[in-house]
Short mmCIF file of C-alpha atoms in Angstrom, two decimals:
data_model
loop_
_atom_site.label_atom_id
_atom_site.label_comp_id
_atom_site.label_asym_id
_atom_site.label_seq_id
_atom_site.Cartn_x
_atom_site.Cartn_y
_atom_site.Cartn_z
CA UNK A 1 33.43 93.84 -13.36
CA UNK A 2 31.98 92.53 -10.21
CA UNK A 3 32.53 88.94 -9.33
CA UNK A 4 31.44 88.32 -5.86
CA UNK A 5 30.59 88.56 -2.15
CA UNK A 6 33.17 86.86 -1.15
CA UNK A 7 35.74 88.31 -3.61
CA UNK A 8 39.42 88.51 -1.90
CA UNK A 9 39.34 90.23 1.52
CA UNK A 10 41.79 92.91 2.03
CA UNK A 11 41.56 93.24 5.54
CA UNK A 12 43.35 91.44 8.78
CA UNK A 13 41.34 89.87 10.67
CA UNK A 14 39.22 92.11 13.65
CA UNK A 15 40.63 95.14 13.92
CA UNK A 16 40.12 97.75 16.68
CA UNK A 17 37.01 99.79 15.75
CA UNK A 18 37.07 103.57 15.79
CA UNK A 19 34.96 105.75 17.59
CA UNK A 20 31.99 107.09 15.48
CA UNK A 21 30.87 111.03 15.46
CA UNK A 22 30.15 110.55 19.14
CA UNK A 23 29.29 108.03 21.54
CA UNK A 24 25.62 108.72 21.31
CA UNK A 25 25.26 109.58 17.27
CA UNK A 26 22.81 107.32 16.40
CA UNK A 27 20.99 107.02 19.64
CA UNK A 28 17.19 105.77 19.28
CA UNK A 29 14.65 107.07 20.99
CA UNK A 30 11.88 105.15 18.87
CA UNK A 31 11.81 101.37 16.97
CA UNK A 32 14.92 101.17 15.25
CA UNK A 33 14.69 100.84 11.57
CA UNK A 34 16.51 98.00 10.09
CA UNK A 35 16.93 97.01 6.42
CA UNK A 36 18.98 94.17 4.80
CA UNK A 37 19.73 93.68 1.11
CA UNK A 38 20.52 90.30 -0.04
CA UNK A 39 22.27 88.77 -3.75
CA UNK A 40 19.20 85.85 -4.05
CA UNK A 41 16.16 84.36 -2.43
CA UNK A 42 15.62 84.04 0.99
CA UNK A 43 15.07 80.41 -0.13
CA UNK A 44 17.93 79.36 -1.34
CA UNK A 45 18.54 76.93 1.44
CA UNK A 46 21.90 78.46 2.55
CA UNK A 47 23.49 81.76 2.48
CA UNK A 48 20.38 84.14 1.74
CA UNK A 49 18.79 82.04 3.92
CA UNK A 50 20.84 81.73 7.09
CA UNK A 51 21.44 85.73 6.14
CA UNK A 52 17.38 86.22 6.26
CA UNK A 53 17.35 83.90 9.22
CA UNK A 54 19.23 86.10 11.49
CA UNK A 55 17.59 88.95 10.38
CA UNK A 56 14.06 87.30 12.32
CA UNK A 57 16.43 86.18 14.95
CA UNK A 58 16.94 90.02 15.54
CA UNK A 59 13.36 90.91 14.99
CA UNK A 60 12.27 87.87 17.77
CA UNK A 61 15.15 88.70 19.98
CA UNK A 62 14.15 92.85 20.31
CA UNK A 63 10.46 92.92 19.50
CA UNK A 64 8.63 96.29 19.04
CA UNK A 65 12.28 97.95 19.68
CA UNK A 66 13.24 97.59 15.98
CA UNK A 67 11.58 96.86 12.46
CA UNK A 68 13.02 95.14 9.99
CA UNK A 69 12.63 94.92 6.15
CA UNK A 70 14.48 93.30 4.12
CA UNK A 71 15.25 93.21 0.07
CA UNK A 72 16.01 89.83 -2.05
CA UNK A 73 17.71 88.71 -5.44
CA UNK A 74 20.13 92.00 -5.50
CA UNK A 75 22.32 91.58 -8.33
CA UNK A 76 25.94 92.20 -7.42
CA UNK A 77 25.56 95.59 -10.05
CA UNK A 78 24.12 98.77 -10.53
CA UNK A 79 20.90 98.41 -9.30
CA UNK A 80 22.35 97.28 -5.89
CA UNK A 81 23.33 101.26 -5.23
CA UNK A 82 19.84 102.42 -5.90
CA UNK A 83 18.11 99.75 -3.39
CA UNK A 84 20.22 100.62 -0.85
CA UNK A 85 19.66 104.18 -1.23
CA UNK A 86 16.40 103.53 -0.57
CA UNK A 87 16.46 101.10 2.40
CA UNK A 88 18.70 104.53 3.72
CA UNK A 89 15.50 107.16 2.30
CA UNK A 90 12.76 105.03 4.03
CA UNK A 91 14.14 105.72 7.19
CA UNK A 92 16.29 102.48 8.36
CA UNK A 93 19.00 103.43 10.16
CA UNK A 94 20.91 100.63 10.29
CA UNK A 95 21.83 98.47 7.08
CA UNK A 96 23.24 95.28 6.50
CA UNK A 97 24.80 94.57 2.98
CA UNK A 98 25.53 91.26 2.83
CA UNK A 99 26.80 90.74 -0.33
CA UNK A 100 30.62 91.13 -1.20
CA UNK A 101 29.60 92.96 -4.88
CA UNK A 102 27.49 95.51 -3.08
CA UNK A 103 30.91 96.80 -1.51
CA UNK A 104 31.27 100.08 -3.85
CA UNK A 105 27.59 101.17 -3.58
CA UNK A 106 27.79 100.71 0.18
CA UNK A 107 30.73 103.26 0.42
CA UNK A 108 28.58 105.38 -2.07
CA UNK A 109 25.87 105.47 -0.10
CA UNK A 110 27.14 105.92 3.31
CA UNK A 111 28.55 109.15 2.17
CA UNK A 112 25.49 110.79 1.57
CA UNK A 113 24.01 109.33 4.61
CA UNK A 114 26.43 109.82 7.26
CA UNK A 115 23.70 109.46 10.18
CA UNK A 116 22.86 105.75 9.08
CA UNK A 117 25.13 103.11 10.35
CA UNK A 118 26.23 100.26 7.55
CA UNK A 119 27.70 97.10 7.91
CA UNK A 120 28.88 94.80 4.56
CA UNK A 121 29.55 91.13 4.72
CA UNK A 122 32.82 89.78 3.66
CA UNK A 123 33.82 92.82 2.21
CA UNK A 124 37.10 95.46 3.07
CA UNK A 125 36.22 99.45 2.47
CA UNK A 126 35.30 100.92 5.52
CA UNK A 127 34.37 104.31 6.63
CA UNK A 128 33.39 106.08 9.81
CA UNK A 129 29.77 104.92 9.17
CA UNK A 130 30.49 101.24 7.36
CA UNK A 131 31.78 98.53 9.48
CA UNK A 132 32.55 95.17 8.60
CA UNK A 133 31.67 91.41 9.38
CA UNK A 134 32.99 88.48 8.07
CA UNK A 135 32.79 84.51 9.06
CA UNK A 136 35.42 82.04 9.43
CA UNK A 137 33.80 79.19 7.35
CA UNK A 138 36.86 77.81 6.83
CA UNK A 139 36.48 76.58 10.50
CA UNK A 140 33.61 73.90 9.85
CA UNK A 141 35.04 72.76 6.73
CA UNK A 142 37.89 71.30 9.52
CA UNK A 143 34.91 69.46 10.92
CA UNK A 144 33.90 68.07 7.84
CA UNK A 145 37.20 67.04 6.46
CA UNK A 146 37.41 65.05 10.02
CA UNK A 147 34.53 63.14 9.03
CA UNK A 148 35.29 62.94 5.11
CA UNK A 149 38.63 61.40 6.14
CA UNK A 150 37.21 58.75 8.29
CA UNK A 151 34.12 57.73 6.17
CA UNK A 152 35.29 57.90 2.39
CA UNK A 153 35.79 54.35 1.26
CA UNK A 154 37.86 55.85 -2.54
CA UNK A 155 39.66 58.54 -0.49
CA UNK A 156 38.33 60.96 -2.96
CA UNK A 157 36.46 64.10 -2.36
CA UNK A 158 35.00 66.79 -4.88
CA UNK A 159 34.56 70.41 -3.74
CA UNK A 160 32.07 72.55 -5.87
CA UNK A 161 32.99 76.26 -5.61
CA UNK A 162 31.86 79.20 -6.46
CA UNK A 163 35.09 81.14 -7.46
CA UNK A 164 38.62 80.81 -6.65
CA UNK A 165 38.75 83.49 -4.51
CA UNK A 166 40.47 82.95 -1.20
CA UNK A 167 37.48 82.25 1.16
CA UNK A 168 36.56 79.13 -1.16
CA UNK A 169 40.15 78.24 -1.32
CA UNK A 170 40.54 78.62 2.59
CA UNK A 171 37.22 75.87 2.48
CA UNK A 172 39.47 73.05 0.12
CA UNK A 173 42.24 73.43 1.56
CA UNK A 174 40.86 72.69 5.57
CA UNK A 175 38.77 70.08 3.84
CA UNK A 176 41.81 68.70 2.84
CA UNK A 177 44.34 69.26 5.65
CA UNK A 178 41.83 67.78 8.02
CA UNK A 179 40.98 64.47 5.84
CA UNK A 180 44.39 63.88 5.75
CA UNK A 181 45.38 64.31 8.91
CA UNK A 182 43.30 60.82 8.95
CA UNK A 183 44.17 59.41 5.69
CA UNK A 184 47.81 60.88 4.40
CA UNK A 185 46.15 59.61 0.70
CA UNK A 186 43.14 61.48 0.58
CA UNK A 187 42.48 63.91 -2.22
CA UNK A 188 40.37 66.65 -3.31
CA UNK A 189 39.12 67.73 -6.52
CA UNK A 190 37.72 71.59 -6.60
CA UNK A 191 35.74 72.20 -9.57
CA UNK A 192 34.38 76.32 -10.13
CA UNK A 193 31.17 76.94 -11.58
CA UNK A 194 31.12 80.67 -11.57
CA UNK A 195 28.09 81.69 -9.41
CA UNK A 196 26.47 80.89 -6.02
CA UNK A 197 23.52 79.39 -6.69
CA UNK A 198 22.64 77.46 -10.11
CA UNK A 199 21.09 74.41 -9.29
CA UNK A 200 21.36 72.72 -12.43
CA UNK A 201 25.25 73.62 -12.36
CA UNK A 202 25.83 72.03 -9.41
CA UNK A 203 23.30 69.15 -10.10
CA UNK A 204 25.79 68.77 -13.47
CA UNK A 205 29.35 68.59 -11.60
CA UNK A 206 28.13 66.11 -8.60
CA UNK A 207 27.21 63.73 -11.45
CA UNK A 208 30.35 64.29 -13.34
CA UNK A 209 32.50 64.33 -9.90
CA UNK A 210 31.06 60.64 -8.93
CA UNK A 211 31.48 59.63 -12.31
CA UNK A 212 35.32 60.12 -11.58
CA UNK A 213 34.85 58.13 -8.61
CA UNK A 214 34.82 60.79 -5.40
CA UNK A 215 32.70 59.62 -2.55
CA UNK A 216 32.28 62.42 -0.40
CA UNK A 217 30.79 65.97 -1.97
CA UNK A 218 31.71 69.55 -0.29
CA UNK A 219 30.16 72.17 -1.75
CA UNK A 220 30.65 76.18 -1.57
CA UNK A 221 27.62 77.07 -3.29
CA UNK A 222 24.00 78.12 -1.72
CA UNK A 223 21.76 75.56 -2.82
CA UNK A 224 21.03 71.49 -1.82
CA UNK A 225 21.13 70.36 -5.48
CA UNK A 226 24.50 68.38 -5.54
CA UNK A 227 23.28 66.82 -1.72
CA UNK A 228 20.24 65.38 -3.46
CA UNK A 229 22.38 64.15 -6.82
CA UNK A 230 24.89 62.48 -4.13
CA UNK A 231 21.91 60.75 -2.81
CA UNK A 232 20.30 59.85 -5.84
CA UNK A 233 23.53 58.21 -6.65
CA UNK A 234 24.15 56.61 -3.37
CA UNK A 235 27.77 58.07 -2.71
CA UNK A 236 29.12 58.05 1.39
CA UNK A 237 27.89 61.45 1.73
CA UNK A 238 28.20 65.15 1.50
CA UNK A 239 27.68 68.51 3.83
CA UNK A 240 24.55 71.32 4.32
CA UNK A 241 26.02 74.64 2.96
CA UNK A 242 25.13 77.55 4.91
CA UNK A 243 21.87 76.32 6.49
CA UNK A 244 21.07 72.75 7.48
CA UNK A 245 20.01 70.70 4.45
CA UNK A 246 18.82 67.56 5.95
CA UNK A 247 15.60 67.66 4.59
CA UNK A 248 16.75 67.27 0.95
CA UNK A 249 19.16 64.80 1.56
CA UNK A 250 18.29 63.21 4.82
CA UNK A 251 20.20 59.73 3.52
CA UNK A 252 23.76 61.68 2.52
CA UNK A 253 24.29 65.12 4.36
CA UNK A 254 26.63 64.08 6.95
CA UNK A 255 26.69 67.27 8.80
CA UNK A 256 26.32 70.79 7.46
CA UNK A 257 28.06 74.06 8.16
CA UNK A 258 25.27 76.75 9.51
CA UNK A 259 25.43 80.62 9.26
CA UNK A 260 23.95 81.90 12.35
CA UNK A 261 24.37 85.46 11.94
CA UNK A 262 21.74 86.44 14.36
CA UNK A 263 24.01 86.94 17.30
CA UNK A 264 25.62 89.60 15.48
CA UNK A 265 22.62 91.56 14.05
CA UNK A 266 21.48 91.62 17.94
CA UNK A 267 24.96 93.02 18.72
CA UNK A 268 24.78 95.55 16.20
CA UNK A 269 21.55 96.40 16.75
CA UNK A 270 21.26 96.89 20.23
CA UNK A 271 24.43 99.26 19.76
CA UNK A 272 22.72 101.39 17.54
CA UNK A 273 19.98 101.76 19.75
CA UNK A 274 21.86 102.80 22.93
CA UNK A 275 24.37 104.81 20.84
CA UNK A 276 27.34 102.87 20.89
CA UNK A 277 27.93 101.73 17.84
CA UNK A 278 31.12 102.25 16.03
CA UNK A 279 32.55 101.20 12.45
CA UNK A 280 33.79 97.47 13.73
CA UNK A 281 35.69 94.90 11.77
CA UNK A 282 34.90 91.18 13.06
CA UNK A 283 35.52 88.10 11.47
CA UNK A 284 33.82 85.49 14.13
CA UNK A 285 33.97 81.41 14.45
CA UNK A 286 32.90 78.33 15.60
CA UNK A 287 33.60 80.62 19.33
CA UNK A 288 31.41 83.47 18.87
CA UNK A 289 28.70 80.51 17.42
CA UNK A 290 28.43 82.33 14.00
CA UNK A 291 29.96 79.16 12.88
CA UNK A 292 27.66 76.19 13.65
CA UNK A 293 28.29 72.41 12.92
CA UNK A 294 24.64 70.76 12.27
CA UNK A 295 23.54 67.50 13.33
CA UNK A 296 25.84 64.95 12.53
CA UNK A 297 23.55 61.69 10.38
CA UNK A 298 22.91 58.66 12.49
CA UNK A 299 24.78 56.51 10.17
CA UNK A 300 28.23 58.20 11.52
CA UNK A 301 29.85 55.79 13.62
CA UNK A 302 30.00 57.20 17.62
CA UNK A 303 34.30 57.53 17.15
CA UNK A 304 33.68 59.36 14.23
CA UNK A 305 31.41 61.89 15.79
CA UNK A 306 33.70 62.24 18.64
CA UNK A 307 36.81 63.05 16.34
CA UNK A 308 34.56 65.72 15.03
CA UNK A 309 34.17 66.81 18.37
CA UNK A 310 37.13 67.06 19.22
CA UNK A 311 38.54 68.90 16.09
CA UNK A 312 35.31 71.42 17.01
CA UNK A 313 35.69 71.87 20.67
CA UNK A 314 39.97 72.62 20.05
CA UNK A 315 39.07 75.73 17.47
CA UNK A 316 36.62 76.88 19.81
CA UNK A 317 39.13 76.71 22.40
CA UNK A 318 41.82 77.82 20.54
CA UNK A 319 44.24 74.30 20.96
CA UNK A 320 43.64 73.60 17.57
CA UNK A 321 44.16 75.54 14.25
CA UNK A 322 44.01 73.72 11.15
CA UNK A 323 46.82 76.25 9.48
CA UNK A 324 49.42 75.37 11.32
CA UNK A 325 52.99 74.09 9.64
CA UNK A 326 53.54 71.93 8.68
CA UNK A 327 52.18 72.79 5.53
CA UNK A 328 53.10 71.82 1.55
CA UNK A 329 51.35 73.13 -1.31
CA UNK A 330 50.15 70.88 -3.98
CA UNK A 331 54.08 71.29 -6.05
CA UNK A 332 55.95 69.99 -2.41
CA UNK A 333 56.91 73.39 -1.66
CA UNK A 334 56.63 74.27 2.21
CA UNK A 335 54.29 76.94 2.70
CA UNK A 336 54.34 76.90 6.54
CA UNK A 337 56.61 76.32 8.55
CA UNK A 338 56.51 73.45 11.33
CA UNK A 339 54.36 74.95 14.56
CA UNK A 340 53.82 78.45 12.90
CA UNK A 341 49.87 79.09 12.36
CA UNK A 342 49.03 81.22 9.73
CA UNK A 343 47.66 85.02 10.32
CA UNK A 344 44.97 85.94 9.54
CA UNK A 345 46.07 88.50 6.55
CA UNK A 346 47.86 85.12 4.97
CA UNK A 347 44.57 83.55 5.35
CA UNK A 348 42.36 86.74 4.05
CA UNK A 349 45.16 86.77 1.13
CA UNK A 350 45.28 83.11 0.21
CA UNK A 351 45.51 81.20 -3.86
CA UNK A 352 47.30 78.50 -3.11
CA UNK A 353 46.69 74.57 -2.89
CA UNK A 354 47.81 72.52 -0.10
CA UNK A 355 49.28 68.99 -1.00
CA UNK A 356 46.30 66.39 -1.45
CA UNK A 357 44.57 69.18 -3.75
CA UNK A 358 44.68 68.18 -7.76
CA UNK A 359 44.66 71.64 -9.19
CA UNK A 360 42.14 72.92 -10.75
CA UNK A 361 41.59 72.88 -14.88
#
């Protein structure tokens, strides 16, 4: 059974890549062919989205050098094998899979086209001619926990999530380390709806979250609906989700977490084309500015913002990691040590709570 893109992550962390058939084995010598497949719309208003953004960030970025194309509302199945097959038949040599579900039919497919160069999101099979790229979300949701911590007036936040898988659980558990690093009492309440993008789910649990009194909504889905229920209902606020979502909640998103993939479609691309590219393994930040923090709302107080700041500007910098001991789970048990940070295969591997987290039901 498939669950997700962003199913647990076996790998640790950027690894060294590999060389690749030859320096020069996919060399271009005409427009480079590019084709993405993606698991929903390209308007969604967050992952698809920012995914589909970067794809015309490459296309501005390179011009007549490549063309891209690009295929929408993939399901995470079957099916996904054959369109990718296809983006590989109609010439595109390089192909971006950017769901974690199309994983297996990547592999499958690279096989029998061992001249066309693949890359998969968030996943952790590789081969000589399937690389991977991954985001450190987990990095913004520091940012917003600064700013949840300061601002909530109950000391209650809800998290909507996808799955428990450990990329969402990575996302509550920063949330939470970084609100209470400002309020020791602060606590979060996950709740799982099983997909990435219902609207009407998520519409459903921000009502029934602010019901139970949390003033501040996170969210680890794709789409704005639980920012526009939290402003409907008037709560302190809530955060974008993959793409800047201002404009449907321009009263309660705070700030919002952006995807901006583009830099590393450019980097990929421009390797294929001068025949360097090789089967990498990147999992890029708030430093490499695939992590973005959005515009923080006007209604922030100026200390605020600069605490937010500051908790950005010491990941990007590398003074500040928000695993570091420290750390209890949500039963009092020590996780991590005091002044050990966690690695990156801890983080990749990660199902527990940290303490401030009620556990989920």
């Amino acid at each position: 059974m498939t669950i997700s893109r962003r199913n647990i992550l076996k790998i640790g962390g950027a690894a060294a890549a590999l060389p690749l058939l030859g320096s020069k084995a996919f060399a271009q010598t005409e427009p480079l062919k590019v084709g993405f497949i993606y698991v929903g719309t390209i308007n969604d208003n967050g992952y698809n989205y920012a995914h589909n953004q970067g794809r015309i960030y490459l296309q501005e970025q390179l011009g007549d050098a490549v063309v891209t194309t690009y295929v929408e509302n993939v399901p995470e199945g079957p099916d996904c094998e054959r369109v990718i097959r296809e983006l590989a038949q109609q010439g595109n040599k390089l192909i971006f899979t950017t769901s974690f579900g199309f994983g297996d039919a990547t592999i499958k497919v690279a096989q029998e086209f061992p001249d066309v160069a693949f890359e998969h999101a968030t996943g952790y099979m590789k081969a000589d001619n399937v690389g991977l790229y991954n985001a450190r979300f987990y990095e913004g949701r520091a940012v917003c926990g600064t700013i949840a911590g300061h601002l909530s007036k109950t000391g209650k936040a809800a998290y909507i999530g996808s799955f428990p898988i450990p990329e969402v659980v990575m996302g509550i558990n920063a949330l939470a380390l970084s609100a209470r690093r400002i309020n020791p009492a602060f606590t979060v309440k996950p709740v799982y709806i099983s997909t990435w993008n219902d609207p009407a789910k998520e519409a459903d649990a921000a009502r029934a979250l602010i019901d139970q009194g949390v003033d501040i909504i996170a969210q680890h889905t794709d789409g704005p609906a639980a920012l526009q229920v939290a402003q409907e209902r008037g709560i302190v606020g809530g955060f974008g989700q993959g793409a800047d979502m201002t404009a449907f909640a321009p009263e309660t998103q705070l700030t919002a977490i952006i995807d901006h993939w583009g830099p590393h479609y450019l980097a990929s691309a421009k390797a294929v084309i001068a025949g360097t590219w090789t089967a990498g393994d990147t999992w890029e930040g708030l430093k490499e500015d695939v992590v973005q923090i959005g515009p923080y709302n006007a209604k922030i107080p100026a200390d605020v913002v600069a605490d937010a700041e500051k908790i950005k500007a010491g990941q990007i910098d590398g003074s500040f990691k928000i695993f570091t001991g420290p750390i209890k789970d949500n039963t009092g048990t020590e996780r991590v040590p005091a002044g050990v940070a966690m690695t990156d295969a801890e983080l990749l591997s990660m199902d527990w709570y940290v303490e401030g987290v009620e556990q989920p039901v």
